[in-house]
Amino acid sequence: MNETQSPFDLSTCARPNILALQPYRCARDDYKDDGTNILLDANENAYGPGLDLGEGGKLSNGTTNGYESLKMPQVNLLGLNRYPDPHQVDLKRLLCNLRNTHAHTSKSLKPDNLFMGVGSDEAIDAILRCFCRPGHDKILTCPPTYGMYAVSAQVNDLEVVKVPLDTANAFALRPEAINQSLSSDPSIKIVYICSPGNPTATLVPKSSIQEVLEHPTWNGVVVLDEAYIDFAPDGSSLAEWVTEWPNLIVTQTLSKAYGLAGIRLGTAFTSPEIARLLNNLKAPYNVSSPTSEIACAAFRPTSLEVMRENRACILQQRSRLLTELPNVPGIGRFLGGHASNFLLVEILDKPLEQGGKPSNEMAMAVYEGLADRKAVVVRFRGKEVGCLGCLRITVGTEREVDKFLSEIRSMLAELYKEHPKMSGDEGQKELVANDIIA
């Protein structure tokens, strides 16, 4: 057969903004969960799933948040030949029961206030597709913040307007500056606010969110990302507040406090009108039957008790890190807040008593040394706004924290003796490490 010249040219056929995308990098690209590493890099729940598990990891008997009809949810393997429930009304009702605290409103959430997707990342993307026209509209983010907002914006061919957090004030939100941007640029359709922040762990005050919502002329949506809200003080979630504001969306996930990152389930609480739009544009069977059934099990009273016990252990180890980590020579300040299952801390070029300053070079050396020589994986964040020399440390189990504290002490001591020098590709290595989405 004679070969003919194909007219197909990928470089001109594919969308330019997609061709310009850098390969998506996540926490497991560099260091695997193969049983050899202590993984303190992706803000997972090291204590395991928040499920009432019996012998052999099987779910125990019980009721689900008061609903007797939902006893003992199990993954029906024989039913996997059928498509899943496209609406998940029972699961949505359980989520509403959980978030109807009436701390912020006398109104109650109902299933028609909810969108559910494959992790909160699907909600982030669905909101962009719902409200923004590619190549025309913009979103606003407040760096340093979760990287998926910008990734999804690029996929959807949207410009990102940045209003940095107040780095001199514990990474506080700057609602006045946000409102100025909204007033000057009507093409901004969405404001993404992360609370508690990632990587800052700072809880955004309700009054700051309200200041943006009360903008007198802006026609857009405020998205409040509460992925880590269950590590903040009780009553912090503003999920039920969507019943008071027509343009507020609150996203959450079961990947963090609930220890269910593997089932990939995220939620968006919002007005029934916005929820209807989001549900109209999603794929018809986006949440699998196993995911829905395991999530229902997570909201049984006995499973919620397990989750709260695990959370208490995490908060105890977080307090321990706050107390003990500053005793390690070469550790600088904790930056941001403490309202999450991770901490952001400076690494110094030499011990503080010797005049040490935050150093990306040293932070990168510690990050690589811990992972490659000590099998302890943390996250380098030194290239983020206001995060010079910073590592983000996920709070692990007591044993993992023991190991981390011991190894970072010895790692810093080794590096100070070695006096690592900046190699020609060090800056690029820092960028690559910092670009991991986690």
Short mmCIF file of C-alpha atoms in Angstrom, two decimals:
data_model
loop_
_atom_site.label_atom_id
_atom_site.label_comp_id
_atom_site.label_asym_id
_atom_site.label_seq_id
_atom_site.Cartn_x
_atom_site.Cartn_y
_atom_site.Cartn_z
CA MET A 1 0.00 0.00 0.00
CA ASN A 2 1.34 3.40 -0.97
CA GLU A 3 1.83 5.83 1.90
CA THR A 4 -0.01 9.11 1.49
CA GLN A 5 0.58 12.41 3.26
CA SER A 6 -2.09 12.91 5.93
CA PRO A 7 -3.62 16.37 6.16
CA PHE A 8 -3.92 15.98 9.92
CA ASP A 9 -1.79 18.39 11.94
CA LEU A 10 -2.22 18.12 15.71
CA SER A 11 -0.53 21.47 16.31
CA THR A 12 -3.25 23.32 14.40
CA CYS A 13 -6.20 20.97 14.98
CA ALA A 14 -6.11 20.96 18.79
CA ARG A 15 -7.17 24.03 20.76
CA PRO A 16 -4.22 26.39 21.39
CA ASN A 17 -4.94 26.66 25.13
CA ILE A 18 -4.89 22.85 25.43
CA LEU A 19 -1.62 22.59 23.50
CA ALA A 20 -0.17 25.11 25.95
CA LEU A 21 -1.14 23.03 29.01
CA GLN A 22 1.72 21.68 31.08
CA PRO A 23 1.35 18.00 32.03
CA TYR A 24 -0.81 17.69 35.14
CA ARG A 25 1.35 16.61 38.05
CA CYS A 26 -0.09 15.25 41.28
CA ALA A 27 1.37 14.07 44.56
CA ARG A 28 1.84 10.46 43.47
CA ASP A 29 3.81 11.24 40.29
CA ASP A 30 7.11 11.46 42.17
CA TYR A 31 6.67 9.29 45.25
CA LYS A 32 4.38 6.26 45.25
CA ASP A 33 2.19 4.76 47.94
CA ASP A 34 4.13 1.50 47.87
CA GLY A 35 4.39 0.97 51.62
CA THR A 36 7.95 2.26 51.89
CA ASN A 37 7.24 5.99 52.23
CA ILE A 38 5.66 8.09 54.96
CA LEU A 39 3.38 10.31 52.89
CA LEU A 40 2.91 13.74 54.44
CA ASP A 41 2.49 15.52 51.12
CA ALA A 42 -1.12 15.31 49.89
CA ASN A 43 -3.17 16.23 52.98
CA GLU A 44 -4.77 12.81 53.11
CA ASN A 45 -6.11 11.32 56.34
CA ALA A 46 -3.33 9.09 57.64
CA TYR A 47 -5.67 7.43 60.15
CA GLY A 48 -7.69 5.81 57.38
CA PRO A 49 -11.31 5.87 56.22
CA GLY A 50 -13.92 7.38 58.51
CA LEU A 51 -15.98 4.21 58.38
CA ASP A 52 -17.24 1.88 61.09
CA LEU A 53 -15.35 -1.17 59.90
CA GLY A 54 -15.54 -4.56 61.52
CA GLU A 55 -13.26 -7.55 61.15
CA GLY A 56 -11.63 -7.79 57.76
CA GLY A 57 -12.54 -4.22 56.87
CA LYS A 58 -16.25 -4.95 56.45
CA LEU A 59 -18.88 -2.37 57.33
CA SER A 60 -20.66 -2.96 60.64
CA ASN A 61 -24.44 -2.95 61.09
CA GLY A 62 -26.21 0.27 61.95
CA THR A 63 -28.47 3.03 60.74
CA THR A 64 -27.48 5.98 58.61
CA ASN A 65 -27.89 9.34 60.29
CA GLY A 66 -31.34 8.36 61.54
CA TYR A 67 -32.58 6.76 58.32
CA GLU A 68 -33.54 3.17 59.10
CA SER A 69 -34.21 2.45 55.44
CA LEU A 70 -30.51 2.91 54.70
CA LYS A 71 -29.18 0.17 56.96
CA MET A 72 -25.89 -1.45 56.18
CA PRO A 73 -24.98 0.09 52.80
CA GLN A 74 -22.87 -2.39 50.85
CA VAL A 75 -21.25 -2.35 47.46
CA ASN A 76 -23.53 -4.53 45.35
CA LEU A 77 -21.03 -6.22 43.04
CA LEU A 78 -23.79 -8.14 41.25
CA GLY A 79 -25.43 -4.84 40.38
CA LEU A 80 -22.41 -3.32 38.66
CA ASN A 81 -23.84 -4.23 35.26
CA ARG A 82 -26.42 -1.47 35.82
CA TYR A 83 -25.86 2.28 35.65
CA PRO A 84 -25.87 4.06 39.02
CA ASP A 85 -28.54 6.34 40.44
CA PRO A 86 -28.07 9.64 38.57
CA HIS A 87 -29.56 11.77 41.37
CA GLN A 88 -28.28 10.34 44.71
CA VAL A 89 -31.17 11.92 46.64
CA ASP A 90 -30.64 9.75 49.74
CA LEU A 91 -26.95 10.64 49.91
CA LYS A 92 -27.72 14.33 49.37
CA ARG A 93 -30.21 14.19 52.23
CA LEU A 94 -27.52 12.80 54.53
CA LEU A 95 -25.14 15.60 53.56
CA CYS A 96 -27.82 18.18 54.24
CA ASN A 97 -28.49 16.69 57.67
CA LEU A 98 -24.79 16.96 58.43
CA ARG A 99 -24.48 20.61 57.41
CA ASN A 100 -27.82 21.87 58.75
CA THR A 101 -26.27 23.17 61.97
CA HIS A 102 -28.37 26.38 61.96
CA ALA A 103 -25.30 28.25 63.18
CA HIS A 104 -25.62 30.75 60.33
CA THR A 105 -29.28 30.63 59.30
CA SER A 106 -32.62 29.28 60.45
CA LYS A 107 -33.21 27.89 56.96
CA SER A 108 -32.38 24.31 56.04
CA LEU A 109 -30.52 22.74 53.16
CA LYS A 110 -32.42 20.27 51.00
CA PRO A 111 -31.26 17.81 48.33
CA ASP A 112 -32.08 20.32 45.58
CA ASN A 113 -29.33 22.55 47.01
CA LEU A 114 -26.67 20.01 45.98
CA PHE A 115 -24.46 19.06 43.07
CA MET A 116 -22.24 15.99 43.43
CA GLY A 117 -19.23 15.08 41.34
CA VAL A 118 -15.96 13.20 41.01
CA GLY A 119 -14.12 15.02 43.78
CA SER A 120 -14.57 18.73 44.31
CA ASP A 121 -12.43 19.20 41.19
CA GLU A 122 -15.43 18.28 39.02
CA ALA A 123 -17.47 20.95 40.79
CA ILE A 124 -14.69 23.51 40.24
CA ASP A 125 -14.69 22.75 36.51
CA ALA A 126 -18.49 22.52 36.20
CA ILE A 127 -18.89 25.98 37.75
CA LEU A 128 -16.46 27.43 35.20
CA ARG A 129 -18.32 25.82 32.31
CA CYS A 130 -21.64 27.01 33.70
CA PHE A 131 -20.79 30.69 34.10
CA CYS A 132 -17.80 31.56 31.90
CA ARG A 133 -17.52 31.94 28.14
CA PRO A 134 -14.19 30.58 26.82
CA GLY A 135 -11.83 33.26 25.58
CA HIS A 136 -14.00 36.02 27.00
CA ASP A 137 -14.73 35.79 30.74
CA LYS A 138 -12.34 35.65 33.69
CA ILE A 139 -12.08 34.20 37.17
CA LEU A 140 -10.46 35.72 40.24
CA THR A 141 -8.24 33.78 42.64
CA CYS A 142 -6.33 34.75 45.77
CA PRO A 143 -2.85 33.24 45.76
CA PRO A 144 -1.30 31.37 47.34
CA THR A 145 -4.16 28.96 46.77
CA TYR A 146 -5.22 25.60 45.37
CA GLY A 147 -3.73 25.09 41.91
CA MET A 148 -6.73 23.46 40.25
CA TYR A 149 -8.57 26.77 39.89
CA ALA A 150 -5.92 27.99 37.44
CA VAL A 151 -5.60 24.58 35.72
CA SER A 152 -9.35 24.42 35.10
CA ALA A 153 -9.34 28.01 33.91
CA GLN A 154 -6.66 27.24 31.34
CA VAL A 155 -8.54 24.16 30.14
CA ASN A 156 -11.61 26.36 29.65
CA ASP A 157 -9.60 29.15 27.99
CA LEU A 158 -10.24 31.68 30.76
CA GLU A 159 -7.98 34.40 32.08
CA VAL A 160 -7.15 34.40 35.81
CA VAL A 161 -7.14 37.68 37.72
CA LYS A 162 -5.08 37.42 40.91
CA VAL A 163 -5.64 39.33 44.12
CA PRO A 164 -2.99 37.94 46.49
CA LEU A 165 -3.74 37.27 50.12
CA ASP A 166 -2.24 39.63 52.69
CA THR A 167 1.11 37.92 53.26
CA ALA A 168 1.94 40.33 56.10
CA ASN A 169 -1.24 39.42 57.97
CA ALA A 170 -1.35 35.61 58.18
CA PHE A 171 -2.55 35.38 54.55
CA ALA A 172 -5.81 37.19 55.27
CA LEU A 173 -8.33 37.69 52.48
CA ARG A 174 -8.42 41.23 51.05
CA PRO A 175 -12.12 41.79 50.28
CA GLU A 176 -11.66 45.51 49.51
CA ALA A 177 -9.07 44.70 46.83
CA ILE A 178 -11.27 41.93 45.45
CA ASN A 179 -14.22 44.29 45.19
CA GLN A 180 -12.10 46.89 43.43
CA SER A 181 -11.19 44.29 40.79
CA LEU A 182 -14.83 43.27 40.41
CA SER A 183 -15.89 46.90 39.97
CA SER A 184 -13.25 47.58 37.33
CA ASP A 185 -13.67 44.39 35.30
CA PRO A 186 -17.22 43.07 34.71
CA SER A 187 -15.83 40.12 32.74
CA ILE A 188 -14.84 38.49 36.05
CA LYS A 189 -17.62 35.97 36.64
CA ILE A 190 -16.30 33.85 39.52
CA VAL A 191 -14.32 34.51 42.70
CA TYR A 192 -12.66 31.40 44.17
CA ILE A 193 -11.91 31.61 47.90
CA CYS A 194 -10.30 28.71 49.76
CA SER A 195 -11.17 28.46 53.47
CA PRO A 196 -9.24 27.05 55.23
CA GLY A 197 -6.66 28.01 52.65
CA ASN A 198 -4.28 25.65 50.88
CA PRO A 199 -1.35 25.96 51.55
CA THR A 200 -2.05 28.61 54.21
CA ALA A 201 -4.49 26.77 56.56
CA THR A 202 -6.06 30.16 57.28
CA LEU A 203 -9.80 30.24 57.98
CA VAL A 204 -11.45 33.15 56.18
CA PRO A 205 -13.79 35.17 58.44
CA LYS A 206 -17.46 35.08 57.55
CA SER A 207 -17.47 38.90 57.47
CA SER A 208 -14.86 38.93 54.68
CA ILE A 209 -16.95 36.55 52.55
CA GLN A 210 -20.01 38.71 53.20
CA GLU A 211 -18.17 41.83 52.08
CA VAL A 212 -17.61 40.29 48.65
CA LEU A 213 -21.16 38.93 48.45
CA GLU A 214 -22.51 42.40 49.19
CA HIS A 215 -20.78 44.02 46.22
CA PRO A 216 -23.41 46.47 44.94
CA THR A 217 -23.02 45.99 41.17
CA TRP A 218 -21.09 42.80 40.41
CA ASN A 219 -23.05 40.04 38.63
CA GLY A 220 -21.05 36.93 39.47
CA VAL A 221 -20.60 33.92 41.74
CA VAL A 222 -18.53 33.44 44.90
CA VAL A 223 -17.17 29.91 45.29
CA LEU A 224 -16.04 29.04 48.81
CA ASP A 225 -13.83 25.94 48.81
CA GLU A 226 -14.22 24.19 52.18
CA ALA A 227 -12.20 21.04 51.49
CA TYR A 228 -10.55 21.27 54.93
CA ILE A 229 -13.43 22.75 56.90
CA ASP A 230 -13.86 19.77 59.25
CA PHE A 231 -10.44 20.50 60.78
CA ALA A 232 -11.54 24.03 61.68
CA PRO A 233 -13.52 24.84 64.84
CA ASP A 234 -17.08 23.49 64.99
CA GLY A 235 -19.60 25.73 63.29
CA SER A 236 -17.09 27.12 60.78
CA SER A 237 -18.74 25.70 57.65
CA LEU A 238 -20.86 28.17 55.71
CA ALA A 239 -22.54 25.47 53.60
CA GLU A 240 -26.01 26.25 54.97
CA TRP A 241 -25.44 29.95 54.22
CA VAL A 242 -26.18 29.27 50.54
CA THR A 243 -29.85 29.42 51.53
CA GLU A 244 -29.34 33.15 52.20
CA TRP A 245 -27.24 34.16 49.15
CA PRO A 246 -28.32 33.41 45.56
CA ASN A 247 -24.75 33.60 44.20
CA LEU A 248 -22.83 31.61 46.84
CA ILE A 249 -21.48 28.12 46.15
CA VAL A 250 -19.71 26.10 48.88
CA THR A 251 -17.67 23.11 47.73
CA GLN A 252 -16.59 20.25 50.00
CA THR A 253 -15.01 16.82 49.70
CA LEU A 254 -14.88 13.48 51.49
CA SER A 255 -11.15 13.17 50.72
CA LYS A 256 -9.81 14.90 53.83
CA ALA A 257 -11.44 14.59 57.26
CA TYR A 258 -13.53 11.61 56.12
CA GLY A 259 -10.47 9.73 54.85
CA LEU A 260 -12.18 8.71 51.61
CA ALA A 261 -9.89 10.18 48.94
CA GLY A 262 -10.08 6.90 47.05
CA ILE A 263 -13.80 7.14 46.28
CA ARG A 264 -13.44 10.62 44.70
CA LEU A 265 -16.63 12.33 45.87
CA GLY A 266 -17.09 16.08 46.04
CA THR A 267 -20.11 18.27 46.66
CA ALA A 268 -21.30 21.78 45.89
CA PHE A 269 -23.95 23.42 48.07
CA THR A 270 -25.75 26.29 46.38
CA SER A 271 -29.15 27.69 45.47
CA PRO A 272 -31.62 25.28 43.83
CA GLU A 273 -31.40 27.37 40.65
CA ILE A 274 -27.61 27.06 40.35
CA ALA A 275 -27.65 23.41 41.45
CA ARG A 276 -30.15 22.69 38.68
CA LEU A 277 -27.80 24.21 36.09
CA LEU A 278 -24.81 22.25 37.37
CA ASN A 279 -26.78 19.01 37.42
CA ASN A 280 -28.07 19.68 33.89
CA LEU A 281 -24.56 19.97 32.44
CA LYS A 282 -22.90 17.04 34.24
CA ALA A 283 -22.55 13.57 32.75
CA PRO A 284 -25.67 11.52 33.60
CA TYR A 285 -23.90 8.89 35.74
CA ASN A 286 -20.92 10.78 37.11
CA VAL A 287 -21.04 9.27 40.64
CA SER A 288 -20.58 5.50 40.66
CA SER A 289 -22.69 3.08 42.69
CA PRO A 290 -19.74 1.99 44.90
CA THR A 291 -18.87 5.63 45.61
CA SER A 292 -22.44 6.50 46.56
CA GLU A 293 -22.88 3.43 48.78
CA ILE A 294 -19.59 3.94 50.62
CA ALA A 295 -20.41 7.62 51.12
CA CYS A 296 -23.78 6.70 52.64
CA ALA A 297 -21.95 4.39 55.03
CA ALA A 298 -19.69 7.28 56.06
CA PHE A 299 -22.66 9.24 57.39
CA ARG A 300 -23.97 6.53 59.70
CA PRO A 301 -23.65 7.60 63.35
CA THR A 302 -21.07 4.93 64.11
CA SER A 303 -18.95 5.96 61.13
CA LEU A 304 -19.21 9.64 62.03
CA GLU A 305 -17.92 8.67 65.48
CA VAL A 306 -14.89 7.01 63.84
CA MET A 307 -14.27 10.10 61.73
CA ARG A 308 -14.42 12.37 64.79
CA GLU A 309 -12.05 10.10 66.71
CA ASN A 310 -9.58 10.16 63.83
CA ARG A 311 -9.93 13.93 63.55
CA ALA A 312 -9.21 14.31 67.27
CA CYS A 313 -6.00 12.32 66.81
CA ILE A 314 -4.99 14.54 63.90
CA LEU A 315 -5.65 17.71 65.90
CA GLN A 316 -3.60 16.29 68.77
CA GLN A 317 -0.65 15.61 66.46
CA ARG A 318 -1.09 19.04 64.87
CA SER A 319 -0.72 20.62 68.33
CA ARG A 320 2.32 18.46 68.92
CA LEU A 321 3.98 19.65 65.70
CA LEU A 322 3.25 23.25 66.62
CA THR A 323 5.02 22.70 69.93
CA GLU A 324 7.91 20.42 68.98
CA LEU A 325 8.90 21.38 65.42
CA PRO A 326 10.19 24.87 66.38
CA ASN A 327 12.72 23.12 68.65
CA VAL A 328 14.49 21.71 65.60
CA PRO A 329 17.50 23.88 64.58
CA GLY A 330 16.80 25.37 61.16
CA ILE A 331 13.02 25.60 61.48
CA GLY A 332 11.61 29.10 61.09
CA ARG A 333 8.12 30.46 61.55
CA PHE A 334 4.81 28.77 60.96
CA LEU A 335 3.03 30.88 58.34
CA GLY A 336 -0.71 31.29 57.90
CA GLY A 337 -3.17 29.58 60.24
CA HIS A 338 -3.67 26.20 61.87
CA ALA A 339 -7.23 25.37 60.81
CA SER A 340 -6.39 22.31 58.72
CA ASN A 341 -4.62 18.96 58.73
CA PHE A 342 -1.37 20.50 57.54
CA LEU A 343 1.05 23.24 58.53
CA LEU A 344 3.14 25.65 56.47
CA VAL A 345 6.61 26.19 57.90
CA GLU A 346 9.79 28.02 56.91
CA ILE A 347 13.13 26.25 56.41
CA LEU A 348 16.14 28.47 57.18
CA ASP A 349 19.54 28.60 55.49
CA LYS A 350 21.11 28.18 58.93
CA PRO A 351 19.77 27.92 62.49
CA LEU A 352 17.81 30.91 63.73
CA GLU A 353 20.27 31.70 66.51
CA GLN A 354 22.93 32.08 63.82
CA GLY A 355 20.83 34.57 61.89
CA GLY A 356 19.11 32.09 59.59
CA LYS A 357 16.72 33.33 56.89
CA PRO A 358 14.05 31.48 54.89
CA SER A 359 15.69 29.73 51.96
CA ASN A 360 14.19 27.97 48.94
CA GLU A 361 17.55 26.31 48.31
CA MET A 362 17.57 24.74 51.77
CA ALA A 363 13.84 23.93 51.68
CA MET A 364 14.30 22.12 48.37
CA ALA A 365 17.30 20.22 49.74
CA VAL A 366 15.27 19.17 52.79
CA TYR A 367 12.31 18.15 50.61
CA GLU A 368 14.48 15.99 48.34
CA GLY A 369 16.64 14.65 51.16
CA LEU A 370 13.69 13.59 53.29
CA ALA A 371 12.06 11.82 50.36
CA ASP A 372 15.10 10.20 48.76
CA ARG A 373 17.19 9.41 51.84
CA LYS A 374 14.67 9.18 54.70
CA ALA A 375 11.48 7.92 52.93
CA VAL A 376 9.48 10.85 54.35
CA VAL A 377 7.58 12.83 51.70
CA VAL A 378 6.41 16.40 52.34
CA ARG A 379 5.50 19.19 49.90
CA PHE A 380 7.72 22.03 48.69
CA ARG A 381 5.80 25.31 48.42
CA GLY A 382 8.60 27.87 48.23
CA LYS A 383 7.56 29.34 44.87
CA GLU A 384 4.09 30.34 46.07
CA VAL A 385 3.32 33.97 46.89
CA GLY A 386 4.67 34.81 50.34
CA CYS A 387 5.96 31.27 50.94
CA LEU A 388 9.72 31.68 50.53
CA GLY A 389 11.55 28.69 51.99
CA CYS A 390 8.32 26.90 52.93
CA LEU A 391 7.39 23.27 53.21
CA ARG A 392 3.82 22.13 53.73
CA ILE A 393 3.61 19.26 56.20
CA THR A 394 0.54 17.02 56.36
CA VAL A 395 -0.24 15.94 59.92
CA GLY A 396 0.27 12.18 60.16
CA THR A 397 -0.21 9.53 62.79
CA GLU A 398 1.74 9.62 66.05
CA ARG A 399 4.27 7.15 64.61
CA GLU A 400 4.62 9.18 61.42
CA VAL A 401 5.10 12.42 63.36
CA ASP A 402 7.75 10.69 65.48
CA LYS A 403 9.58 9.68 62.32
CA PHE A 404 9.19 13.08 60.68
CA LEU A 405 10.49 15.03 63.68
CA SER A 406 13.48 12.74 63.99
CA GLU A 407 14.34 12.73 60.31
CA ILE A 408 13.96 16.46 59.66
CA ARG A 409 16.24 17.17 62.60
CA SER A 410 18.93 14.84 61.26
CA MET A 411 18.35 16.01 57.67
CA LEU A 412 18.89 19.67 58.54
CA ALA A 413 21.98 18.81 60.60
CA GLU A 414 23.42 16.88 57.65
CA LEU A 415 22.68 19.66 55.18
CA TYR A 416 24.20 22.38 57.35
CA LYS A 417 27.41 20.34 57.44
CA GLU A 418 27.30 19.76 53.68
CA HIS A 419 26.43 23.40 52.83
CA PRO A 420 24.54 22.53 49.62
CA LYS A 421 25.30 24.84 46.72
CA MET A 422 22.84 26.03 44.10
CA SER A 423 23.26 23.96 40.95
CA GLY A 424 22.45 25.26 37.51
CA ASP A 425 19.10 23.50 37.37
CA GLU A 426 18.07 24.15 40.98
CA GLY A 427 15.62 26.90 40.10
CA GLN A 428 13.90 24.68 37.55
CA LYS A 429 13.75 21.81 40.07
CA GLU A 430 12.02 24.15 42.53
CA LEU A 431 9.44 25.13 39.92
CA VAL A 432 8.75 21.49 39.07
CA ALA A 433 8.36 20.52 42.74
CA ASN A 434 6.15 23.52 43.45
CA ASP A 435 3.84 22.82 40.49
CA ILE A 436 2.52 19.55 41.95
CA ILE A 437 -1.24 19.91 42.52
CA ALA A 438 -2.10 18.63 46.00
#
